[in-house]
Coordinates of C-alpha atoms and ligand atoms in Angstrom, one line a residue:
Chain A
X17 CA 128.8 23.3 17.2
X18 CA 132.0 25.4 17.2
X19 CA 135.3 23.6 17.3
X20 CA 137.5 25.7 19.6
X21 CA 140.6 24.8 17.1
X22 CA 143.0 26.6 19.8
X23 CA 142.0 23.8 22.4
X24 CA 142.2 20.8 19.6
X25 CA 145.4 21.5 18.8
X26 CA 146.7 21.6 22.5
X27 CA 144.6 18.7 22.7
X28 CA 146.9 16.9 20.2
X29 CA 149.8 18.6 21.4
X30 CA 149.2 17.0 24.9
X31 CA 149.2 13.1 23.7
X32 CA 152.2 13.4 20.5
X33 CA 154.0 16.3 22.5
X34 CA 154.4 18.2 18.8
X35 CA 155.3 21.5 20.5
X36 CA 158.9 20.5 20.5
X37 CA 159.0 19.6 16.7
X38 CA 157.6 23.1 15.4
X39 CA 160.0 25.0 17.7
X40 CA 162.5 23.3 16.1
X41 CA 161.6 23.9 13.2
X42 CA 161.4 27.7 13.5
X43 CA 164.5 27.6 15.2
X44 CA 166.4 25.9 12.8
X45 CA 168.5 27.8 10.8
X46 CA 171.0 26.8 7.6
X47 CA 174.4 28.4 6.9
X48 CA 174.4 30.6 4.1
X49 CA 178.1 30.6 2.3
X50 CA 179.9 29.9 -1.5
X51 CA 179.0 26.1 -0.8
X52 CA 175.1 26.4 0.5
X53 CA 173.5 25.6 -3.0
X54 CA 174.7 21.6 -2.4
X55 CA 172.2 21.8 0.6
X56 CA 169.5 21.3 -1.7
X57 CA 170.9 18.2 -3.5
X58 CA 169.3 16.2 0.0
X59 CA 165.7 17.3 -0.1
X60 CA 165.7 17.2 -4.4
X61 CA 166.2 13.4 -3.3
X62 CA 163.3 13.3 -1.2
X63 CA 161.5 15.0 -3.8
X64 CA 162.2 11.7 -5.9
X65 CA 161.6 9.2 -3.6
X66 CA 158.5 10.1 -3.2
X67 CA 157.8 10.0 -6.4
X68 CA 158.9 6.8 -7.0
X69 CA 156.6 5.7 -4.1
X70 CA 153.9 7.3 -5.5
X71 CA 153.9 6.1 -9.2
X72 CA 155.5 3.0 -7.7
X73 CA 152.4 1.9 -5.5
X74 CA 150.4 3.0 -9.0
X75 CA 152.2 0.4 -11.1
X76 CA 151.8 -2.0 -8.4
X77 CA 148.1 -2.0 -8.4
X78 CA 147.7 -3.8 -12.2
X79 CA 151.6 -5.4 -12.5
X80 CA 151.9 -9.3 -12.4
X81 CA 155.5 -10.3 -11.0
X82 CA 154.8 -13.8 -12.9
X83 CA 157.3 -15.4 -15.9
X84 CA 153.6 -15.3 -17.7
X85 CA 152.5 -11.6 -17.1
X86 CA 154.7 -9.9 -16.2
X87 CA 155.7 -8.3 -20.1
X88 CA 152.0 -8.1 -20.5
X89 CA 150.8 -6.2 -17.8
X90 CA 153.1 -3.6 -18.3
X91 CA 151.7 -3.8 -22.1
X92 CA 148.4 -3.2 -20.7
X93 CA 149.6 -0.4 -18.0
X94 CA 151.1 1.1 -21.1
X95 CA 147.8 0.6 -23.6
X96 CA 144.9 0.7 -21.6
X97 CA 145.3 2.5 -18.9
X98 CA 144.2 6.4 -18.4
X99 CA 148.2 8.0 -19.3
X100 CA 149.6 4.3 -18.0
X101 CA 152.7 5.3 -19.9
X102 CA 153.1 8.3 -18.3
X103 CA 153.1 7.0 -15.0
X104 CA 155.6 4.5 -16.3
X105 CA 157.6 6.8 -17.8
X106 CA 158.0 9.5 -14.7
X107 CA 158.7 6.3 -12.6
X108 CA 161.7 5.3 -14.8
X109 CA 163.3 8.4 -15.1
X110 CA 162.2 9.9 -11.5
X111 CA 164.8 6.4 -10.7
X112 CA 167.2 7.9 -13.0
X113 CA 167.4 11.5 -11.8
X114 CA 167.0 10.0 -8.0
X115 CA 170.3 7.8 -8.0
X116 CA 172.1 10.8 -10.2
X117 CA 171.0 13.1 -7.4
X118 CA 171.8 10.9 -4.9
X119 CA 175.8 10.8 -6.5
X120 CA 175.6 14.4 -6.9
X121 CA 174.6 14.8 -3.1
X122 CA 177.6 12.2 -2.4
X123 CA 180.2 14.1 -4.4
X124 CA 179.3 17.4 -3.1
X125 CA 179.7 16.1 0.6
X126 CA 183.3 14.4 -0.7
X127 CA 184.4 17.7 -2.1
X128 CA 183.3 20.3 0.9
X129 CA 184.3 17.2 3.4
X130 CA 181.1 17.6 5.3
X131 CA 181.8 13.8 6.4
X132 CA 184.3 15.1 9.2
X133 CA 183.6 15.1 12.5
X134 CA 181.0 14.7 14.0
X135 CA 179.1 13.5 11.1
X136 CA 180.9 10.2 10.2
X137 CA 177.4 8.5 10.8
X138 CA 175.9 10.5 8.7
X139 CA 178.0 9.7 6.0
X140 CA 177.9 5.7 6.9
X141 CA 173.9 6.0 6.8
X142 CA 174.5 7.9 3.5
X143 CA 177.0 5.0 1.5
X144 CA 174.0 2.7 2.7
X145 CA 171.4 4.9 1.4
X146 CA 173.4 4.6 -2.0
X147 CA 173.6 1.3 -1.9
X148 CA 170.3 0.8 -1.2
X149 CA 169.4 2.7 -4.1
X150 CA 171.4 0.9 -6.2
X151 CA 169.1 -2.3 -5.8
X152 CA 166.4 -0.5 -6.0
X153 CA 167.2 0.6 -9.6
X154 CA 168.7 -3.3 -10.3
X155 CA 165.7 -5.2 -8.9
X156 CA 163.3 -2.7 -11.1
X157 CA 165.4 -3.2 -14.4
X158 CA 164.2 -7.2 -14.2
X159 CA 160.6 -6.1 -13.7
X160 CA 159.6 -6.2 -17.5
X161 CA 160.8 -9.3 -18.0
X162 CA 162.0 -8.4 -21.7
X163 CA 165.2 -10.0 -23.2
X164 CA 167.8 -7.3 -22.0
X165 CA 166.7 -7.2 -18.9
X166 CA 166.6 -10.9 -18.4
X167 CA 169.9 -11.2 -19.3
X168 CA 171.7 -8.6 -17.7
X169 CA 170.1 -9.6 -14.8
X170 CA 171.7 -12.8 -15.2
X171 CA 174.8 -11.2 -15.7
X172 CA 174.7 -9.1 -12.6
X173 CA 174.1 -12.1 -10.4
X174 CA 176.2 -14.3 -11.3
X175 CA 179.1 -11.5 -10.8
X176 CA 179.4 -12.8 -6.9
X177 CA 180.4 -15.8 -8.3
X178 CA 184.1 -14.8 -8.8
X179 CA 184.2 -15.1 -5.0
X180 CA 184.8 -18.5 -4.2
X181 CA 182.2 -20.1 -1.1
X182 CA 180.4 -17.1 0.4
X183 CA 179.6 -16.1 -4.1
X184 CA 177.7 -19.0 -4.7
X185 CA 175.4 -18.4 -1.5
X186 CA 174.8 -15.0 -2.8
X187 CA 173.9 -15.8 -6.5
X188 CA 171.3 -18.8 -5.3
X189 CA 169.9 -16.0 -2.8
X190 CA 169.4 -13.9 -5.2
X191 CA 168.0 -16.0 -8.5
X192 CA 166.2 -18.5 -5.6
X193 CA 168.2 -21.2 -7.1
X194 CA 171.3 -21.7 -9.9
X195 CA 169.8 -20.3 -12.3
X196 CA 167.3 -16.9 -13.1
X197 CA 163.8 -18.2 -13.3
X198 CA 160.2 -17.0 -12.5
X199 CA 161.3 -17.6 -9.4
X200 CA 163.8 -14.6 -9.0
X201 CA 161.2 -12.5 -10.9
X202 CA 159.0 -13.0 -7.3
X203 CA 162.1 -12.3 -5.6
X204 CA 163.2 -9.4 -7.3
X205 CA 159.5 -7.6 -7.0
X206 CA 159.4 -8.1 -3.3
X207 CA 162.8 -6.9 -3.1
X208 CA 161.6 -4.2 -4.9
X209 CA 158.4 -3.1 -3.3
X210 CA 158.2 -4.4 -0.1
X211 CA 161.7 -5.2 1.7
X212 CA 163.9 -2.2 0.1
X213 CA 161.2 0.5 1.0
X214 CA 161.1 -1.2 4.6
X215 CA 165.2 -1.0 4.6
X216 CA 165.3 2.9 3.0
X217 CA 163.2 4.2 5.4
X218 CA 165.0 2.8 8.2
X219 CA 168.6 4.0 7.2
X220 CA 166.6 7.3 5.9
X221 CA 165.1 8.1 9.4
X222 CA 168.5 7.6 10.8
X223 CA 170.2 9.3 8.5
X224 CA 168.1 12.7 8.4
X225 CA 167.6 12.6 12.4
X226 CA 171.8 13.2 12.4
X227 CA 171.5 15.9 9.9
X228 CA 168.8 17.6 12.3
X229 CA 171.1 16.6 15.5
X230 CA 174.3 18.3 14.3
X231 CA 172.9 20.8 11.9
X232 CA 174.1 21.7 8.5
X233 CA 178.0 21.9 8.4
X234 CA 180.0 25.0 8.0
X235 CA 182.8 25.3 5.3
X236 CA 185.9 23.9 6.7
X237 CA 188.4 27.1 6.3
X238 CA 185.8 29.0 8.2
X239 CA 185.3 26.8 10.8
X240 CA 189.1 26.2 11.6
X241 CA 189.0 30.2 11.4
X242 CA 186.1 30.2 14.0
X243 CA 184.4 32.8 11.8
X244 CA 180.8 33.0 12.2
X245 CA 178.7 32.2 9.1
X246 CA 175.9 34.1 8.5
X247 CA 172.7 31.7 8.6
X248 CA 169.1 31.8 6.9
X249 CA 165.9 30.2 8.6
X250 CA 164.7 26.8 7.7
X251 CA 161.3 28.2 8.3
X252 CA 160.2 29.9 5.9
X253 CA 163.2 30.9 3.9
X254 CA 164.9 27.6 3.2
X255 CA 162.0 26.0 2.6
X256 CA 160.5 28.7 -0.1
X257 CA 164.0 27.9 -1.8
X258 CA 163.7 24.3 -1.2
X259 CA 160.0 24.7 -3.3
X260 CA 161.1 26.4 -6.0
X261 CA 164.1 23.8 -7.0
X262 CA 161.6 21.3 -6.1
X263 CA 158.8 22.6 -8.7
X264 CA 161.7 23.2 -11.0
X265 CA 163.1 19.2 -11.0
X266 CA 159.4 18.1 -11.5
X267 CA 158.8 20.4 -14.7
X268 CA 162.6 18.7 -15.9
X269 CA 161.3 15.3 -14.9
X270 CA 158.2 15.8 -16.8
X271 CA 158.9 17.4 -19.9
X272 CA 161.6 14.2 -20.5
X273 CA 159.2 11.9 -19.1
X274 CA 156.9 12.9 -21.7
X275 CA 159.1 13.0 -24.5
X276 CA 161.1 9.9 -24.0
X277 CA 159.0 7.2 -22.7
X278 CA 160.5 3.8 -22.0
X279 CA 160.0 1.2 -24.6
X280 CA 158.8 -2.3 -24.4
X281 CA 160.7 -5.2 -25.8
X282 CA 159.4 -8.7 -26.2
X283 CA 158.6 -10.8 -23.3
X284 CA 162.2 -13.0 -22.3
X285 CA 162.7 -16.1 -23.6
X286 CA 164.7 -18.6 -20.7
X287 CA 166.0 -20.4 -23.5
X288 CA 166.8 -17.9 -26.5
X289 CA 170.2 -16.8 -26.6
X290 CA 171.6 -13.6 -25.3
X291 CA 170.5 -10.1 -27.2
X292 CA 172.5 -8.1 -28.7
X293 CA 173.2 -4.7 -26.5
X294 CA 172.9 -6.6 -22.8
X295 CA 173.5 -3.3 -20.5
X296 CA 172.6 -2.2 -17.3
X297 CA 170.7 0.5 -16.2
X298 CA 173.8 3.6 -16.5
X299 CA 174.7 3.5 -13.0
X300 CA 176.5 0.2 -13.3
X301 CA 178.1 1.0 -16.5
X302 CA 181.4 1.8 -15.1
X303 CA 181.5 -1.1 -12.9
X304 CA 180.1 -3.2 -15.8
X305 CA 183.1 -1.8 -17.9
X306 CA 185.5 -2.3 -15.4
X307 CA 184.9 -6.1 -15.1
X308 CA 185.0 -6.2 -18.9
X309 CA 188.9 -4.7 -18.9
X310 CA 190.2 -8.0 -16.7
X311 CA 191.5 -10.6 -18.5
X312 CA 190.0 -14.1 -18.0
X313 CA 192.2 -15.5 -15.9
X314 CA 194.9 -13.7 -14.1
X315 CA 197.6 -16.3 -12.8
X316 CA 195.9 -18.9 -10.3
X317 CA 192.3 -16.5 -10.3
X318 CA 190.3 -15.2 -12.7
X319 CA 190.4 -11.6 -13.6
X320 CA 186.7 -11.2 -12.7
X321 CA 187.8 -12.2 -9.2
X322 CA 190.7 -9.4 -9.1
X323 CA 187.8 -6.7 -10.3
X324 CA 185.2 -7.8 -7.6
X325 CA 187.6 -7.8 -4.7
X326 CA 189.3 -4.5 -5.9
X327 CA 185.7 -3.3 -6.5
X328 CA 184.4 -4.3 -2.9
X329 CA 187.7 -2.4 -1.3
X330 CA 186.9 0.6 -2.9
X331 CA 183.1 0.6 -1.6
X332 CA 184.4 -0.2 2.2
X333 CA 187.1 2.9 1.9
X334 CA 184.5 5.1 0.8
X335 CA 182.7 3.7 3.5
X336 CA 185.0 4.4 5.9
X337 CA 186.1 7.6 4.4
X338 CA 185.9 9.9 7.3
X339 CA 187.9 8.1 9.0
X340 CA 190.9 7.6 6.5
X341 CA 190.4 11.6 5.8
X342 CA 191.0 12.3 9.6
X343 CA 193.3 15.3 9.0
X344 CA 191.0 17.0 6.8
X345 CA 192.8 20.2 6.6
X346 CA 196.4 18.7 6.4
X347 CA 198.5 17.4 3.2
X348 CA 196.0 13.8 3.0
X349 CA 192.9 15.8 3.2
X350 CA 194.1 17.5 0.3
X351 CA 194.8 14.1 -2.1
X352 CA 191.7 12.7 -1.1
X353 CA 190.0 15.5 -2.3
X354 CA 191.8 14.8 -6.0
X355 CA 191.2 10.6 -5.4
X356 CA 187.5 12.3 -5.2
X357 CA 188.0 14.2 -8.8
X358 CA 190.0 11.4 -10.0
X359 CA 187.2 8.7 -9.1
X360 CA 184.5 11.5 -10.7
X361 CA 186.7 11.4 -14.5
X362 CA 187.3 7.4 -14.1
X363 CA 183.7 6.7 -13.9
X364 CA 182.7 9.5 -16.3
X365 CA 185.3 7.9 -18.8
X366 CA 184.4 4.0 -17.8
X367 CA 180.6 4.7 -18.8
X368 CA 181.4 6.1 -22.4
X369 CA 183.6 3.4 -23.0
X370 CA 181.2 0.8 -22.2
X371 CA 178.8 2.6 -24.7
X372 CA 181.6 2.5 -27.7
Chain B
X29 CA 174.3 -7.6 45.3
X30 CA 177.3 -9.4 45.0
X31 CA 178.5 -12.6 47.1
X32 CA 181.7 -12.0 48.9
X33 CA 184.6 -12.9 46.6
X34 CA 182.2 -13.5 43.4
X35 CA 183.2 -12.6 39.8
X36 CA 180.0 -10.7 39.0
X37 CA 176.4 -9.0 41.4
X38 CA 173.3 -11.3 40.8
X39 CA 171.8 -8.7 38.2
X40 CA 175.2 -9.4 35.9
X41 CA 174.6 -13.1 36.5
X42 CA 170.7 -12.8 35.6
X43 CA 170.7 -10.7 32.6
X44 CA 173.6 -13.4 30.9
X45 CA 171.0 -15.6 31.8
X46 CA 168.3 -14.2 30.2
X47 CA 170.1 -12.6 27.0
X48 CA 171.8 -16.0 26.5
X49 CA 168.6 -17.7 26.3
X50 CA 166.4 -15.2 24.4
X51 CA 170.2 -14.9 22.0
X52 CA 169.5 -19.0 21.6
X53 CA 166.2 -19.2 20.9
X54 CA 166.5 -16.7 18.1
X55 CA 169.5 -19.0 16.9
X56 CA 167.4 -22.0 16.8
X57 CA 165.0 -19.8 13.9
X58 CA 168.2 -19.4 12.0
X59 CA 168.6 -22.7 10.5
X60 CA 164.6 -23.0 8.7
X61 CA 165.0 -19.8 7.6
X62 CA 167.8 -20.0 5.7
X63 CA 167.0 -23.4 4.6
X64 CA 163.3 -21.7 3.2
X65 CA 165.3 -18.9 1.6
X66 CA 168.0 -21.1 -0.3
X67 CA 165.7 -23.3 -2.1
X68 CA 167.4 -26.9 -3.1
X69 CA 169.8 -26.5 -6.4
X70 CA 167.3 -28.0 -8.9
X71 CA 169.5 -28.8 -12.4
X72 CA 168.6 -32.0 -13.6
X73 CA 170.5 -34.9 -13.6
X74 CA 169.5 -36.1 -17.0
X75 CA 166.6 -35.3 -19.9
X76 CA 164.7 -37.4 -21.7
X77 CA 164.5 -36.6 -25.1
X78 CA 162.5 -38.2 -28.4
X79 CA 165.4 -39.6 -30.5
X80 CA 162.8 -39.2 -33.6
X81 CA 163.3 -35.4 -33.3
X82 CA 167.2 -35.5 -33.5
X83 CA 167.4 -38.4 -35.8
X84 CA 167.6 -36.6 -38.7
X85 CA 170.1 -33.9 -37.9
X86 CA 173.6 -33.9 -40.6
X87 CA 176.8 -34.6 -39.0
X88 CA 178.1 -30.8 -37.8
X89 CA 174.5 -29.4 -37.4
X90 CA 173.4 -28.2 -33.8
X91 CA 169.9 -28.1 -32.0
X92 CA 168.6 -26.4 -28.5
X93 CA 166.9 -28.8 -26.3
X94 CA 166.1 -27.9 -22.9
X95 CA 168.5 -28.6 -19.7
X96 CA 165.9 -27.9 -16.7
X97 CA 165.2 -24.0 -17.0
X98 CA 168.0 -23.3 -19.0
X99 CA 169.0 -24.2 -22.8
X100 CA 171.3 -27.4 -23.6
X101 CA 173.1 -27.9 -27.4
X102 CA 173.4 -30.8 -29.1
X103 CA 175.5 -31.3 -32.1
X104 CA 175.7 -34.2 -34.1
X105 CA 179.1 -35.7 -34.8
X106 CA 180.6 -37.0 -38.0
X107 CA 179.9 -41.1 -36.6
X108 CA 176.4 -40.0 -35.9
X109 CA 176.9 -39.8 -32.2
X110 CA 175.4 -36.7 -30.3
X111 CA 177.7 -34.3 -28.3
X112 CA 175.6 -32.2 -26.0
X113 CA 176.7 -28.9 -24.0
X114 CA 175.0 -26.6 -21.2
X115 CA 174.1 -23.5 -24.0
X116 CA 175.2 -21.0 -20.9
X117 CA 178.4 -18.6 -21.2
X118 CA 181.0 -19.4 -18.9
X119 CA 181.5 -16.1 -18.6
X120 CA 178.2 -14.5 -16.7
X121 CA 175.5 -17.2 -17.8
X122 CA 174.3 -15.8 -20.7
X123 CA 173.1 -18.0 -23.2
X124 CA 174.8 -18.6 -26.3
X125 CA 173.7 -19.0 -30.0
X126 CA 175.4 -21.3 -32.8
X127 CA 176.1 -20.0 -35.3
X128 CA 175.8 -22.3 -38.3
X129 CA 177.6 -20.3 -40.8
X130 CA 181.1 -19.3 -38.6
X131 CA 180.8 -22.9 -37.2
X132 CA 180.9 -21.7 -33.4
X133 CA 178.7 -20.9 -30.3
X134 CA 178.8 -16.9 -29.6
X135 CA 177.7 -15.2 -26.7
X136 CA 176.5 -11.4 -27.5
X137 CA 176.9 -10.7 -24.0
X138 CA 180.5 -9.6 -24.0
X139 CA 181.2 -10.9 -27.2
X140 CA 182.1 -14.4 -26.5
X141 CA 183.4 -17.2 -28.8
X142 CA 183.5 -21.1 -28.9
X143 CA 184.9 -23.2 -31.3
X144 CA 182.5 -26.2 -32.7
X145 CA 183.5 -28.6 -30.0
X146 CA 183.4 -26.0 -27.2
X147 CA 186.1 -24.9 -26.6
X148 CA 186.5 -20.9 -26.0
X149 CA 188.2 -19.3 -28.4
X150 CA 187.8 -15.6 -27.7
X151 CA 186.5 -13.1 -25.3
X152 CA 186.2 -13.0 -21.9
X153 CA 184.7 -16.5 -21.6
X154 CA 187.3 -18.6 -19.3
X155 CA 186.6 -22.2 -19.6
X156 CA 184.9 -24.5 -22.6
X157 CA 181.2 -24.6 -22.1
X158 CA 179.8 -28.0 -20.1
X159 CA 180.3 -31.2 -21.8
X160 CA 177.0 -33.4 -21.2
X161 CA 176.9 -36.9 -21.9
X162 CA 174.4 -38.4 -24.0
X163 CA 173.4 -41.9 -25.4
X164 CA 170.8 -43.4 -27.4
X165 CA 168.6 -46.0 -25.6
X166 CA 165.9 -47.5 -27.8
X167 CA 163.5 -44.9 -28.9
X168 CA 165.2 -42.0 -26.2
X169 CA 167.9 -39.7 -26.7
X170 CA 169.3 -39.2 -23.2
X171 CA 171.5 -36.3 -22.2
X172 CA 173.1 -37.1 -18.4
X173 CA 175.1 -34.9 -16.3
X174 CA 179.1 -36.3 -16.5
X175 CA 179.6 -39.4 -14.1
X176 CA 175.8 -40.2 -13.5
X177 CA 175.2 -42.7 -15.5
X178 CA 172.6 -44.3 -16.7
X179 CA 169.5 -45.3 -14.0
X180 CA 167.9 -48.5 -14.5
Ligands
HEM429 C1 168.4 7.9 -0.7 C2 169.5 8.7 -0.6 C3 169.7 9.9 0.3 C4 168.7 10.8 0.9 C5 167.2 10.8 0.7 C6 169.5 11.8 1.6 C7 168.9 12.9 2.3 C8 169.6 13.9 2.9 C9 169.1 15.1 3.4 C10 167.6 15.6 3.3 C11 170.1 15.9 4.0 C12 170.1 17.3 4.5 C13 170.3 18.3 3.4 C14 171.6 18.2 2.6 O1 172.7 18.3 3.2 O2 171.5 18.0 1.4 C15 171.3 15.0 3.9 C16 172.6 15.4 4.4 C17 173.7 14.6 4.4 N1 173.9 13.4 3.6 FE1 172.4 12.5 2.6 N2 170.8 11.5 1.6 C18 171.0 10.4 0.8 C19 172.2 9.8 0.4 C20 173.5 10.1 0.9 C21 174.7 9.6 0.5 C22 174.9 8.6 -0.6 C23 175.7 10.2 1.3 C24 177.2 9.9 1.2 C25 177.8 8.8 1.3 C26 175.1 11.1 2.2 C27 175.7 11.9 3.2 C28 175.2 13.0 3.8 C29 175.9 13.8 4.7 C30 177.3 13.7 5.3 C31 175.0 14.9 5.1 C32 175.3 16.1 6.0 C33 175.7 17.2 5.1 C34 176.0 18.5 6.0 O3 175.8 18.5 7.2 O4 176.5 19.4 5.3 N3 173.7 11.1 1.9 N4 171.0 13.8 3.2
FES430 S1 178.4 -13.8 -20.4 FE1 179.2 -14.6 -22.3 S2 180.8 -13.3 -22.7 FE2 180.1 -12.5 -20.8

């Protein structure tokens, strides 16, 4: 028998109404200007995520999120398995160049002030979508179970702490109880594979459906001059572009991967004392510094508590960013544009200290 | 439709009806949940310990013993009485080490110190460590939370 493909696909087209999506799509068309290359920081993202999905649900299938196993399974996926190491590896640093990706996308938007109207939400999805990612990468650290980890995970949540009532709540949700047991291990891997994907892809569908609804922005002294940008399809020219950066960041990823595969450390030890060299994944570093420079106590609260509130104020302003930056092209527009390059050196400077 | 001189039209007056009720009913999930989410704070009150195994230890010297899931110190003092401490940084809850030759508990965390009774002596850490009681009953060595006392 002959399928008529012509009538199969109207077939389809007639119950998920897909006409509307591919017209899109071949309508769609990006700005070409000075700035366009910061398009491509979004999709290199994607590209990440889904490999961290991929390898992820690999790991998954012989990892034991239990106080027993956990070190040893990852021995195993490491050993025994057919390149185990490898796929624990690209799944490490695919994290790594994800959340720097992920900034890079971030700064780019701060510095060509794509966040101004009408895409404030887009920006909102975007500060969650970092956040998100964040825990992603701090739920994963605990995963192995070894000393370091243990312990800078107890580090990390004990840090709500400093804020009196509301802290404490935190820190027992996230250990499940006072104190980091096998118990948060469970926690931490369901955070980590089951209710952060469900979270990401919610914020993510939100996110990229505003991107598509206002299309790409224009550079902002062309668009107060009206002039008209000159614009290159999304089908095919974008994407061939987006393809070849894409195939690019996954030679990158694997030549390191390769090269510099994560270690293993002995299995953690509830009782032992604290290692030597407790750090957090780089990310954290200049927050983890930043809480280090407070003193202990500063007048009737401790200095910890200064650092989280003054921490948590910056996250909501940068939040709320497009709102304070209302008069983008004005006198404030301008300083928040250095506060951006200023925040950039801080956090640059903040993560070498910490290493000293 | 709306009753001469009412407030609101029936359909106003229905839908509060209905979102209040479906709003409650999701309220009255709240509670178990959390409850099932925050499991009960589960440090002990006290530890039972063989006083054979610390029976021995010189005046000054320092042992781990466990405090629930996390380590407990106990030194021994100079009139053969035990001093015991929660062995967790009052910094970020790392736990700390003695340190037999410097004569003080040190937390490689952030590079915390404690004198030999406790007492924080440099680095970020705020307060001493925990004080724990303890006492010797018969063939037991007893460490207690402060203020419990002893159960009979
Ligand atoms: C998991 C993390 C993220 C993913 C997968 C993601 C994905 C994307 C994609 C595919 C685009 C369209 C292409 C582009 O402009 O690069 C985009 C645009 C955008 N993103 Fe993100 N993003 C993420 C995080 C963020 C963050 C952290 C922010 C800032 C707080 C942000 C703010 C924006 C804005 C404002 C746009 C519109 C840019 C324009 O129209 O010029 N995103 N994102
Ligand atoms: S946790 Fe001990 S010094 Fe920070």
């Amino acid at each position: 028998m002959k399928i008529d493909m012509k009538k199969l696909a109207a077939w389809f087209d007639d119950r998920l109404a897909l006409t509307p999506i591919f017209k899109y799509m071949t309508k769609k068309e990006v700005p070409q200007h000075e700035h366009s290359f910061w398009y491509y920081t979004g999709s290199s993202i994607l590209l990440f995520l889904f490999i961290q999905i991929v390898t992820g649900i690999m790991l998954a299938l012989y990892y034991q999120p239990t106080l027993e196993g956990a070190t040893d399974s990852i021995g195993r996926i490491m050993t025994e398995l057919p390149l185990g190491w490898l796929i624990r590896s690209v799944h490490s640093w695919s994290s790594t160049f994800m959340i720097a990706f992920v900034m890079i996308h971030l700064l780019a938007i701060w510095f060509t002030k794509s966040y101004r109207k009408p895409r404030e939400a887009t920006w909102m999805t975007g500060m969650m979508l970092l956040v998100v990612s964040m825990v992603f990468g701090f739920t994963g650290y605990l995963l192995p179970w070894d000393d370091l980890s243990l312990s800078a995970t107890k580090v990390g949540t004990n840090i709500p702490m400093a804020i009196p009532v509301v802290g404490k709540w935190v820190t027992q949700f996230l250990r499940g109880g006072g104190d980091v047991t096998g118990d948060t291990l469970t926690r931490f891997y369901l955070f980590h594979v089951c209710i952060l994907p469900l979270v990401i892809f919610a914020i993510l569908a939100v996110h990229i459906l505003l991107v598509q609804k206002e299309g790409m922005s224009v550079p902002l002294k062309d668009e107060i001059a009206k002039k008209k940008v000159p614009a290159l399809p999304f089908w095919p020219n974008f994407i061939l572009r987006e393809v070849v950066i894409w195939l690019v960041l996954l030679g990158v990823l694997l030549t390191i991967s390769l090269a510099f595969a994560p270690s293993l450390e002995l299995t953690a030890d509830l009782m032992a004392p604290a290692p030597e060299g407790v750090k957090p994944e780089w990310y954290f570093l200049f927050l983890f510094q930043t809480l280090k420079i407070f003193p202990a106590n500063m007048g009737p609260v401790t200095g910890e508590f200064v650092a989280v509130v003054l921490i948590l104020i910056a996250v909501v302003a940068i939040f709320f960013l497009p709102f304070i930056d209302n008069k983008p092209e004005g006198k404030k527009g301008k300083l928040i544009q250095y506060l951006g390059v200023a925040g950039l050196i801080y956090a640059i400077v903040f993560s070498i200290w910490s290493l000293l | 439709m709306r009753i001469d001189n009412a407030y609101f039209t029936r359909r106003k007056f229905l839908n509060s009806i209905l979102g209040g009720w479906l709003g409650a009913v999701a309220a009255s999930f709240i509670s178990p949940i959390v409850k099932f989410v925050w499991p009960p704070y589960k440090e002990p009150d006290e530890v039972k310990l063989v006083f054979a195994d610390y029976s021995g230890m010189q005046p000054g010297e320092v042992k781990n013993f466990a405090w629930g899931s996390k380590p407990g110190l106990i030194k021994r003092a100079p009139d053969g009485s035990f001093i015991a401490w929660v062995g967790v940084c009052t910094h970020l809850d790392c736990n700390v080490a003695w340190l037999p030759d410097k004569k003080q508990f040190f937390c490689a965390c952030h590079d915390g110190w404690y004198d030999e009774n406790g007492t924080n002596v440099s680095g970020p850490p705020p307060k001493p460590l925990r004080r724990l009681e303890s006492s010797v009953e018969g063939e037991d060595l007893f460490v207690r939370k402060p203020g419990v006392g002893a159960k009979t």
